[in-house]
XYZ file of C-alpha atoms in Angstrom:
691
model
C 0.707 -22.550 6.100
C 3.245 -20.929 3.762
C 3.220 -17.144 3.386
C 4.698 -14.596 0.970
C 5.796 -11.243 2.364
C 6.604 -8.168 0.269
C 8.249 -5.095 1.747
C 8.558 -1.614 0.243
C 10.677 0.869 2.187
C 9.923 4.436 1.212
C 11.250 7.728 2.438
C 8.523 8.021 5.098
C 6.779 4.668 5.586
C 7.714 1.014 5.243
C 4.856 -1.021 3.734
C 4.416 -4.759 4.256
C 1.963 -7.061 2.472
C 1.321 -10.662 3.497
C -0.259 -13.220 1.161
C -0.923 -16.944 1.162
C -2.231 -19.362 -1.445
C -5.667 -17.684 -1.300
C -4.291 -14.196 -2.013
C -3.368 -11.081 -0.050
C -4.285 -11.374 3.616
C -3.183 -8.131 5.249
C -1.104 -4.977 4.911
C 0.771 -2.956 7.504
C 2.739 0.269 7.732
C 5.384 1.637 10.062
C 7.706 4.600 9.923
C 10.905 3.914 7.994
C 14.079 3.670 10.084
C 16.854 4.927 7.765
C 19.729 4.012 10.080
C 18.723 0.347 10.272
C 16.064 -0.572 7.777
C 15.075 -3.842 9.478
C 13.687 -2.053 12.541
C 10.950 -0.330 10.524
C 10.421 -3.520 8.512
C 10.001 -5.598 11.661
C 7.539 -3.072 13.135
C 5.373 -3.299 10.002
C 5.627 -7.117 10.002
C 4.425 -7.163 13.612
C 1.405 -5.078 12.554
C 0.320 -7.474 9.787
C 1.078 -10.500 11.943
C -1.286 -9.194 14.612
C -3.984 -8.631 11.976
C -3.939 -12.321 11.014
C -3.612 -13.518 14.617
C 0.081 -14.359 14.665
C 3.306 -13.246 16.271
C 5.844 -11.487 14.032
C 8.529 -14.118 14.658
C 6.105 -16.952 13.867
C 5.047 -15.230 10.657
C 8.661 -14.879 9.499
C 9.336 -18.529 10.316
C 6.292 -19.592 8.257
C 7.237 -17.455 5.232
C 8.637 -19.174 2.154
C 9.340 -16.046 0.102
C 10.135 -12.439 1.017
C 10.474 -9.753 -1.689
C 12.142 -6.495 -0.719
C 11.979 -3.157 -2.525
C 13.776 -0.004 -1.513
C 14.462 3.601 -2.469
C 17.845 3.483 -0.700
C 19.885 3.472 -3.937
C 17.848 6.267 -5.537
C 18.043 8.419 -2.419
C 21.814 7.878 -2.203
C 22.311 9.060 -5.797
C 20.014 12.057 -5.416
C 21.630 13.180 -2.145
C 25.190 12.413 -3.337
C 25.684 9.964 -0.476
C 27.423 7.334 -2.603
C 30.969 5.991 -2.308
C 34.100 7.906 -3.319
C 34.410 6.553 -6.859
C 37.147 6.820 -9.496
C 36.443 6.821 -13.225
C 39.044 5.146 -15.475
C 38.824 5.669 -19.239
C 40.811 5.757 -22.477
C 43.315 8.539 -23.133
C 41.540 11.511 -24.711
C 38.063 10.670 -23.336
C 38.282 12.234 -19.904
C 35.149 14.324 -20.421
C 32.625 11.599 -21.292
C 30.727 12.221 -18.059
C 31.141 15.998 -18.314
C 29.533 16.389 -21.734
C 26.813 13.761 -21.070
C 24.753 13.610 -24.289
C 25.260 17.258 -25.091
C 21.681 18.402 -24.600
C 19.925 20.859 -22.342
C 16.306 20.720 -21.246
C 15.739 24.400 -22.129
C 18.594 25.622 -24.356
C 17.541 29.270 -24.010
C 17.474 29.294 -20.200
C 20.810 30.723 -19.100
C 19.811 30.991 -15.444
C 20.582 27.298 -14.833
C 24.209 26.227 -14.718
C 25.229 23.111 -16.596
C 25.452 20.399 -13.916
C 28.693 18.789 -12.752
C 29.479 15.236 -13.895
C 28.350 12.280 -11.786
C 31.991 11.590 -10.859
C 34.061 14.773 -10.392
C 36.530 15.440 -13.192
C 39.405 15.373 -10.675
C 38.482 11.742 -9.944
C 38.876 10.798 -13.631
C 42.012 8.951 -14.777
C 43.132 8.295 -18.348
C 45.087 5.260 -19.523
C 46.939 4.855 -22.823
C 45.157 2.173 -24.866
C 42.841 1.980 -27.840
C 40.547 -0.657 -29.296
C 39.099 -0.056 -32.759
C 35.437 -0.311 -33.723
C 36.032 -3.766 -35.224
C 37.776 -5.017 -32.080
C 41.321 -4.569 -33.391
C 44.028 -3.367 -30.977
C 45.045 0.092 -32.207
C 47.186 0.958 -29.152
C 48.212 -1.759 -26.661
C 47.258 -1.294 -23.017
C 50.018 0.555 -21.131
C 50.026 -1.905 -18.253
C 52.754 -0.165 -16.263
C 50.820 3.074 -16.414
C 47.614 1.229 -15.445
C 49.373 -0.170 -12.362
C 50.527 3.313 -11.393
C 47.005 4.689 -11.745
C 45.515 1.939 -9.595
C 48.237 2.423 -6.975
C 47.237 6.098 -6.923
C 43.585 5.153 -6.414
C 44.582 2.980 -3.494
C 46.730 5.713 -1.927
C 43.926 8.285 -2.269
C 41.371 6.059 -0.567
C 38.901 5.471 -3.378
C 36.094 3.144 -2.325
C 34.979 2.007 -5.804
C 36.185 2.125 -9.412
C 34.243 2.485 -12.676
C 36.016 1.471 -15.897
C 34.802 2.465 -19.368
C 37.212 2.124 -22.292
C 36.358 3.058 -25.843
C 35.024 0.118 -27.893
C 35.394 -2.366 -25.048
C 32.169 -3.911 -26.359
C 34.049 -4.964 -29.507
C 37.050 -6.322 -27.593
C 36.969 -6.470 -23.791
C 40.583 -7.550 -23.239
C 41.839 -4.192 -21.932
C 38.904 -3.661 -19.562
C 39.255 -7.210 -18.266
C 42.966 -6.692 -17.598
C 42.307 -3.486 -15.664
C 39.758 -5.418 -13.606
C 42.428 -8.021 -12.809
C 44.847 -5.277 -11.741
C 42.222 -3.720 -9.442
C 41.687 -7.086 -7.766
C 45.436 -7.514 -7.362
C 46.288 -4.019 -6.084
C 43.032 -3.047 -4.338
C 41.618 -6.375 -3.111
C 38.082 -6.096 -1.790
C 37.388 -2.736 -3.454
C 34.337 -3.099 -5.747
C 34.591 -2.129 -9.391
C 32.384 -2.122 -12.489
C 33.494 -2.858 -16.063
C 31.207 -1.163 -18.574
C 31.205 -4.003 -21.113
C 29.896 -6.448 -18.506
C 27.168 -4.144 -17.225
C 25.771 -2.646 -20.463
C 27.509 -3.949 -23.610
C 26.075 -1.311 -25.930
C 27.367 1.422 -28.242
C 27.346 5.053 -27.049
C 30.162 5.474 -24.597
C 28.358 8.037 -22.392
C 25.590 5.610 -21.580
C 28.037 2.856 -20.732
C 30.189 5.246 -18.712
C 27.236 6.699 -16.805
C 25.836 3.273 -15.945
C 29.256 1.995 -14.849
C 29.850 5.098 -12.709
C 26.464 4.871 -10.971
C 26.737 1.121 -10.453
C 30.246 1.271 -8.973
C 29.355 4.163 -6.665
C 26.419 2.205 -5.240
C 28.247 -1.053 -4.592
C 29.728 -0.308 -1.142
C 26.452 1.166 0.126
C 24.080 -1.437 -1.297
C 26.324 -4.381 -0.503
C 26.351 -3.307 3.144
C 22.638 -2.448 3.129
C 21.402 -5.681 1.539
C 23.816 -7.867 3.496
C 22.808 -6.311 6.823
C 19.123 -6.643 5.993
C 19.551 -10.315 5.113
C 21.508 -10.970 8.326
C 18.812 -9.252 10.393
C 16.070 -11.258 8.679
C 17.858 -14.559 9.214
C 18.536 -13.695 12.849
C 14.822 -12.933 13.300
C 13.909 -16.447 12.141
C 13.323 -16.067 8.403
C 14.625 -19.129 6.510
C 12.870 -18.752 3.148
C 13.865 -17.352 -0.234
C 14.868 -13.660 -0.266
C 14.390 -11.656 -3.481
C 14.850 -7.950 -4.195
C 12.656 -6.024 -6.632
C 14.359 -4.390 -9.614
C 13.802 -1.461 -11.935
C 12.451 -3.733 -14.692
C 9.389 -4.603 -12.644
C 10.658 -8.010 -11.577
C 12.882 -9.351 -8.841
C 16.204 -11.123 -8.412
C 18.276 -12.726 -5.694
C 20.407 -10.590 -3.393
C 23.629 -12.066 -4.792
C 22.848 -10.869 -8.320
C 21.909 -7.363 -7.187
C 24.980 -7.007 -5.004
C 26.925 -7.321 -8.260
C 24.574 -4.950 -10.139
C 23.089 -2.545 -7.586
C 22.133 -0.089 -10.346
C 19.149 -2.369 -10.950
C 17.737 -1.411 -7.534
C 17.259 2.189 -8.685
C 13.513 2.914 -8.826
C 12.899 -0.674 -7.710
C 10.030 0.311 -5.407
C 8.194 2.660 -7.808
C 8.653 0.174 -10.677
C 6.314 -2.215 -8.876
C 3.342 0.166 -8.919
C 2.650 -0.432 -12.660
C 2.861 -4.182 -11.967
C 0.095 -3.758 -9.385
C -1.815 -1.484 -11.774
C -1.776 -4.179 -14.448
C -3.119 -6.709 -11.945
C -5.924 -4.516 -10.599
C -7.202 -3.449 -14.032
C -7.384 -7.162 -14.882
C -9.205 -7.924 -11.626
C -11.741 -5.153 -12.258
C -11.934 -5.885 -16.022
C -11.553 -2.192 -16.845
C -9.549 -2.383 -20.058
C -5.906 -2.772 -20.964
C -4.739 0.865 -20.826
C -4.202 2.517 -17.468
C -2.345 5.308 -15.710
C -0.903 4.412 -12.328
C -0.475 7.157 -9.740
C 1.439 6.255 -6.581
C 1.427 9.007 -3.936
C 3.828 8.309 -1.101
C 5.214 10.431 1.675
C 8.069 11.863 -0.385
C 7.253 11.526 -4.099
C 4.418 11.158 -6.569
C 5.225 8.442 -9.116
C 3.318 7.973 -12.365
C 3.573 5.153 -14.897
C 1.571 3.442 -17.638
C 0.142 0.116 -18.668
C -0.460 -0.051 -22.439
C -2.389 -2.856 -24.076
C -2.058 -4.882 -20.897
C 1.753 -4.623 -20.801
C 4.273 -2.615 -18.831
C 5.975 0.269 -20.620
C 9.777 0.128 -20.571
C 12.405 2.722 -21.376
C 16.176 2.891 -21.762
C 16.129 6.689 -21.611
C 15.715 6.748 -17.858
C 17.399 9.686 -16.140
C 18.022 10.398 -12.493
C 17.031 14.043 -12.483
C 15.838 16.028 -15.483
C 16.541 14.807 -18.981
C 19.911 15.906 -20.408
C 21.135 17.467 -17.183
C 20.588 14.515 -14.870
C 22.461 11.210 -14.963
C 21.555 8.402 -17.362
C 20.870 4.965 -15.874
C 21.250 3.323 -19.317
C 19.472 0.185 -18.125
C 16.038 -1.023 -19.120
C 13.525 0.214 -16.540
C 9.783 0.364 -16.155
C 8.924 3.887 -17.336
C 8.051 5.692 -14.099
C 8.307 9.470 -13.685
C 8.584 11.059 -10.254
C 8.044 14.511 -8.783
C 8.681 15.712 -5.252
C 5.034 15.929 -4.217
C 3.810 13.538 -1.541
C 2.152 13.554 1.831
C 5.333 14.777 3.488
C 6.160 17.457 0.897
C 6.860 20.821 2.527
C 4.868 23.930 1.607
C 6.885 27.144 1.391
C 6.812 30.652 -0.050
C 9.382 31.634 -2.652
C 11.120 35.061 -2.777
C 8.417 36.298 -5.152
C 5.692 35.547 -2.601
C 4.304 32.492 -4.430
C 3.241 29.351 -2.602
C 5.271 26.250 -3.500
C 5.013 22.584 -2.517
C 8.091 20.305 -2.468
C 10.394 18.902 -3.626
C 11.719 19.020 -0.063
C 10.078 16.463 2.202
C 9.772 16.100 5.946
C 10.443 12.367 5.464
C 10.012 9.964 8.364
C 12.251 11.953 10.706
C 10.987 14.369 11.912
C 8.005 13.945 9.581
C 5.050 16.325 9.230
C 4.288 18.533 12.236
C 1.128 16.523 12.970
C 3.260 13.430 13.658
C 4.376 15.098 16.894
C 8.058 14.326 16.366
C 9.361 17.874 16.168
C 8.458 18.766 12.579
C 8.057 22.536 12.326
C 7.270 23.109 8.634
C 3.835 22.739 6.987
C 3.289 19.731 4.739
C 0.512 18.305 2.571
C -0.448 15.966 5.434
C -0.713 18.901 7.838
C -2.982 20.647 5.324
C -5.237 17.556 5.151
C -5.482 17.528 8.967
C -6.529 21.182 9.029
C -9.127 20.555 6.310
C -10.736 17.774 8.368
C -9.910 14.893 6.032
C -8.225 12.779 8.751
C -9.487 11.389 12.035
C -6.527 12.212 14.323
C -7.230 9.121 16.443
C -7.458 6.691 13.496
C -4.328 7.504 11.486
C -2.567 4.270 10.422
C -5.404 2.300 11.956
C -5.107 4.124 15.268
C -1.443 3.236 15.728
C -0.525 6.904 15.410
C -2.349 9.844 16.973
C -2.034 13.045 14.996
C -1.244 16.334 16.720
C -3.965 18.638 15.365
C -2.653 21.640 17.273
C 0.820 21.263 15.745
C -0.673 21.038 12.230
C -2.785 24.143 12.876
C 0.242 25.996 14.226
C 2.475 25.470 11.175
C -0.389 25.983 8.704
C -1.443 29.107 10.584
C 2.027 30.571 10.208
C 1.951 29.849 6.453
C -1.546 31.363 6.155
C -0.383 34.541 7.878
C 2.490 34.920 5.401
C 0.026 34.470 2.529
C -2.542 36.806 4.028
C -5.233 34.102 3.918
C -7.327 32.282 6.467
C -5.904 28.927 7.550
C -8.408 26.796 5.651
C -7.907 28.625 2.362
C -4.121 28.291 2.775
C -4.406 24.560 3.508
C -6.659 24.010 0.499
C -4.173 25.959 -1.633
C -1.410 23.558 -0.550
C -3.507 20.590 -1.697
C -4.345 22.362 -4.970
C -0.705 23.145 -5.802
C 0.294 19.566 -5.012
C -2.472 18.506 -7.449
C -1.005 20.711 -10.184
C 2.449 19.188 -9.763
C 0.959 15.711 -10.060
C -1.127 16.645 -13.099
C 1.985 18.016 -14.804
C 3.819 14.718 -14.173
C 0.897 12.769 -15.671
C 0.837 15.049 -18.721
C 4.544 14.405 -19.360
C 4.070 10.644 -19.555
C 0.724 10.720 -21.391
C -0.005 13.801 -23.520
C 3.682 14.431 -24.262
C 3.999 10.799 -25.408
C 0.906 10.909 -27.618
C -1.501 9.235 -25.162
C -4.890 10.752 -24.343
C -5.489 10.302 -20.589
C -9.265 10.460 -21.202
C -9.023 7.030 -22.830
C -7.442 5.368 -19.796
C -8.533 4.359 -16.346
C -6.487 5.601 -13.384
C -5.245 3.194 -10.723
C -4.316 5.147 -7.599
C -2.119 3.962 -4.757
C 0.094 5.120 -1.937
C -0.911 6.223 1.524
C -1.814 9.745 0.354
C -3.519 8.808 -2.930
C -7.067 9.090 -1.659
C -6.655 12.716 -0.590
C -6.662 14.256 -4.044
C -6.891 11.652 -6.811
C -10.495 12.578 -7.651
C -9.835 16.266 -8.488
C -6.696 15.194 -10.381
C -8.718 12.734 -12.480
C -11.387 15.372 -13.099
C -8.757 17.797 -14.391
C -7.356 15.116 -16.721
C -10.793 14.187 -18.034
C -10.668 10.611 -16.705
C -14.064 9.327 -15.641
C -13.021 6.283 -13.586
C -10.451 5.693 -10.856
C -9.634 2.359 -9.230
C -8.364 2.758 -5.688
C -7.516 -0.764 -4.466
C -8.348 -1.848 -0.960
C -4.589 -2.281 -0.547
C -3.829 1.111 -2.149
C -1.590 2.373 0.631
C 0.925 -0.384 -0.170
C 0.558 -0.420 -3.950
C 4.224 -1.088 -4.757
C 4.435 -3.837 -2.144
C 1.269 -5.363 -3.644
C 2.914 -5.236 -7.060
C 5.713 -7.423 -5.718
C 3.115 -10.103 -4.963
C 2.206 -10.156 -8.666
C 5.733 -9.734 -10.048
C 7.953 -12.185 -11.901
C 11.660 -12.832 -11.659
C 12.993 -10.768 -14.565
C 16.504 -10.863 -16.008
C 17.794 -9.013 -19.073
C 20.839 -9.337 -21.265
C 22.047 -6.996 -24.024
C 24.555 -7.360 -26.849
C 25.632 -4.818 -29.445
C 25.765 -5.549 -33.177
C 25.103 -2.592 -35.473
C 23.604 -3.571 -38.818
C 21.339 -2.241 -41.572
C 18.336 -3.988 -43.044
C 19.805 -3.513 -46.534
C 23.118 -5.171 -45.663
C 22.125 -7.381 -42.747
C 24.890 -9.016 -40.689
C 23.303 -12.442 -40.267
C 26.323 -14.022 -38.553
C 26.901 -11.121 -36.142
C 23.252 -10.799 -35.143
C 22.738 -14.524 -34.676
C 25.918 -14.719 -32.577
C 24.612 -11.888 -30.376
C 21.240 -13.616 -29.950
C 22.999 -16.910 -29.220
C 25.073 -15.271 -26.472
C 21.987 -13.603 -24.995
C 19.992 -16.825 -24.834
C 22.961 -18.728 -23.395
C 23.312 -16.188 -20.551
C 19.575 -16.193 -19.854
C 19.543 -19.993 -19.865
C 22.409 -20.094 -17.373
C 20.554 -17.644 -15.125
C 17.466 -19.838 -15.096
C 19.435 -23.009 -14.391
C 21.184 -21.363 -11.434
C 17.969 -19.931 -9.973
C 16.950 -21.739 -6.811
C 13.357 -22.802 -6.292
C 12.005 -21.727 -9.683
C 13.172 -24.466 -12.037
C 9.609 -25.701 -12.583
C 8.011 -22.267 -12.901
C 6.590 -20.978 -16.161
C 9.128 -18.853 -18.064
C 8.723 -16.438 -20.969
C 11.543 -15.329 -23.274
C 11.229 -12.096 -25.258
C 13.765 -10.841 -27.798
C 13.995 -7.242 -29.014
C 16.059 -5.077 -31.304
C 16.825 -1.471 -30.425
C 16.202 -0.105 -33.910
C 15.775 3.203 -35.743
C 15.444 4.562 -39.239
C 18.851 5.285 -40.736
C 20.214 8.665 -39.569
C 17.769 8.853 -36.653
C 19.252 9.443 -33.198
C 17.099 7.376 -30.841
C 15.962 3.764 -31.018
C 12.691 2.004 -30.354
C 12.335 -1.449 -28.808
C 11.087 -3.719 -31.577
C 9.982 -7.300 -30.831
C 11.727 -9.882 -33.010
C 9.455 -11.994 -35.201
C 11.992 -14.874 -35.162
C 14.559 -16.342 -32.783
C 17.256 -16.443 -35.485
C 17.615 -14.750 -38.863
C 17.929 -17.277 -41.692
C 17.132 -15.198 -44.753
C 15.719 -11.996 -46.228
C 12.149 -12.927 -45.283
C 13.115 -12.813 -41.603
C 14.732 -9.390 -42.063
C 11.611 -8.147 -43.864
C 9.532 -9.295 -40.891
C 11.756 -7.304 -38.539
C 11.484 -4.202 -40.740
C 7.679 -4.455 -40.773
C 7.631 -4.885 -36.988
C 9.704 -1.708 -36.652
C 7.391 0.206 -39.019
C 4.455 -0.776 -36.795
C 6.205 0.327 -33.592
C 7.317 3.623 -35.153
C 3.802 4.262 -36.467
C 2.287 3.592 -33.020
C 4.693 5.955 -31.279
C 5.094 8.727 -33.868
C 2.214 8.108 -36.336
C 4.778 7.916 -39.165
C 5.974 5.064 -41.428
C 9.059 5.739 -43.555
C 9.054 2.659 -45.749
C 11.690 4.114 -48.078
C 14.299 4.245 -45.316
C 16.508 1.400 -44.182
C 16.178 0.213 -40.587
C 19.327 0.280 -38.464
C 19.551 -2.113 -35.519
C 21.988 -1.063 -32.795
C 21.518 -3.411 -29.833
C 19.851 -6.758 -29.234
C 18.010 -7.481 -25.989
C 16.683 -10.613 -24.338
C 14.267 -10.541 -21.389
C 13.528 -13.675 -19.359
C 10.450 -13.566 -17.090
C 9.870 -16.402 -14.627
C 6.388 -16.450 -13.133
C 6.163 -16.637 -9.338
C 2.369 -16.454 -9.037
C -0.561 -17.024 -11.373
C -1.857 -13.838 -13.030
C -5.023 -12.454 -11.417
C -8.398 -13.057 -13.023
C -11.379 -10.726 -13.232
C -13.709 -10.790 -10.226
C -17.388 -10.452 -11.059
C -19.824 -9.185 -8.443
C -23.459 -10.122 -8.042
C -23.861 -7.928 -4.962
C -26.892 -5.653 -5.008
C -26.180 -1.924 -4.693
C -26.931 -0.420 -1.285
C -26.395 2.859 0.551
C -24.442 2.286 3.777
C -25.094 4.040 7.056
C -22.466 6.650 7.949
C -20.354 5.908 11.011
C -20.109 9.566 11.952
C -20.106 13.179 10.820
C -17.124 15.546 10.647
C -16.733 19.091 9.380
C -14.484 19.180 6.299
C -13.443 21.940 3.913
C -13.805 21.579 0.131
C -12.847 24.977 -1.275
C -15.400 27.500 -2.424
C -18.213 25.647 -0.694
C -16.553 26.217 2.680
C -16.886 23.745 5.528
C -19.453 21.002 5.101
C -20.811 18.486 7.590
C -19.372 15.381 5.944
C -20.426 11.741 6.459
C -17.592 9.471 7.608
C -17.492 5.776 6.685
C -15.211 3.063 8.058
C -13.961 1.055 5.093
C -13.765 -2.178 7.074
C -17.569 -2.142 7.426
C -18.326 -1.605 3.733
C -19.439 -4.580 1.632
C -19.383 -5.073 -2.156
C -22.191 -3.053 -3.672
C -21.864 -0.072 -1.301
C -22.594 3.276 -2.994
C -21.375 6.543 -1.454
C -22.144 10.036 -2.772
C -19.811 12.936 -2.004
C -18.996 14.856 -0.001
C -17.819 11.940 2.139
C -14.681 10.503 3.713
C -13.906 6.769 3.751
C -11.388 5.745 6.411
C -9.337 2.624 5.818
C -6.749 1.578 8.417
C -3.874 2.669 6.177
C -5.403 5.256 3.835
C -8.197 7.792 3.590
C -10.434 8.283 0.542
C -11.894 11.770 0.137
C -15.024 11.729 -2.053
C -15.433 15.314 -3.211
C -18.834 16.997 -3.727
C -20.519 15.874 -6.940
C -18.505 12.627 -7.143
C -19.298 9.038 -6.144
C -17.607 5.883 -4.901
C -18.644 2.241 -4.916
C -17.171 -0.978 -3.572
C -16.517 -3.590 -6.276
C -16.834 -7.348 -6.058
C -13.090 -7.522 -5.374
C -13.637 -5.000 -2.522
C -11.731 -2.233 -4.289
C -13.043 1.308 -4.557
C -14.277 2.443 -7.969
C -14.410 6.245 -7.946
C -16.827 7.776 -10.450
C -16.336 11.385 -11.499
C -19.197 11.622 -13.988
């Protein structure tokens, strides 16, 4: 039998999902091993193999497809653990990365210093050359000077080079020549040319993307290559794909050349899973996905049954972080997860995160030397976990250690230990609610009109009070919730994007330039599909977009093209109307008297790996299950309550549970708060009702 395996390596746990032709068979978790990622992956594979009655080596040998997602690239950027990278640019543009896009999140807050550039200014090198906006050579490339600069880079031990010259998108000759010189003088040293990576106007965005991509190449090339070698040595002979930030996946070879696309690759899969589970449960086409891991809380959207994309994706806060400049699934993250550390600030206020205990040493209750209180330790103190059944009984929690660190925090706060632990959960809730507000209310979406799909190992602890605060009446918590991103990989497509720049106005439309850009995009996408192994006969979908705006606006909106090529004014009018509709949906404004300016043209090719899920109807009669035990748990003002405990593996479709209650799955725990209810759907997912 052929299997599909998906792997998501987070900051604390590595999740593995195994599926066959009939669907998902099993999930498993193991602690992430940062030094050698395959060790944690193999441990989780052994867990799922045992669940389906196999040996880990036999399962790998019988697997046709393995999809891998990781936070390694994101963590490297955030912790500044990337390669020593040089930035090469045109004379007079040394400060592209310093100025960023000139904004500040709070312009009146003078307590926060303006951040340093992604690549230090002392690592920036200018070269005499100039290409004009129409592609004309204004100043020839000073090749002798370029050689001297690259010799200097070699002598100073730079490990990667990012090149961004002004108007290289109009004429790439100078960037290409610098790339040739790098290969000649610094053979084997990776480099990124901005016009190849993101051929768009706005030099900061190209420069930022090139800088991030180049800095990740040494790390991710080594990481992905080692992982593939370890997998092959362990007996895996199938197809290996890596998930990307656009909610799809690609081959390792492509991502080694463009490692920037692995940023947010794990979290980007949660909305893919969300889309699938709302379809399975037939609960509408708008949803909020909340993925609570050990380190972060990630939130994304599904609108009208489709993923929401953005090209304004920042690593860090907007304006002061670093711009990815690539199309990504719109996922926002905050440092609030099961491993987030609770602490008291100098003003005496309780805080949670963004620091995390991670996998090593982990929360104090893991018994690996952690000595600071975390959200997981708080849940142990509150009685939400069975210490002997954590991760299906594969880990035994140290209750005394959790009580010790929470007791110390409670003493500093002047509270009893249970009140302090509940306060930690409450503050974590507030951080998560704020993140949801930023992607919903701040973007004009009423969360009351959406269903929530919750995932991640820690999702069940607090998703019900979060939904109540938001006004959402229904939450879907999938049976496989603890591995939501890895489940998303099972439903994902192979996705590849191409972009070309051609600035034009609707009133003086550049038919030849636009059609040439679209021709080049489709040619590159066609070549990608032809070269893709094992998917030649799969269903493919091509989507074309314009990044457009009203004239004199600053930011663009993705606008689907009504035609493949523009033959006359009627086609342009169709594009203008499509933009009016998009602008009206986002901003509730149509400015029909303004011309529409198109800046960039985008093509997205999606190749289907698996059939989309269908709704599952249930004819099961409702029933009230018998509790498997009773445990004292704390729910705030009501104090400790004798709480029924249910084992999720014994619950059948139709089960109805009234809170307070705790449902224990092997890899997650669902806390049903007083006054709330849970039921098991026909697809064996949990539908949490807050009414």
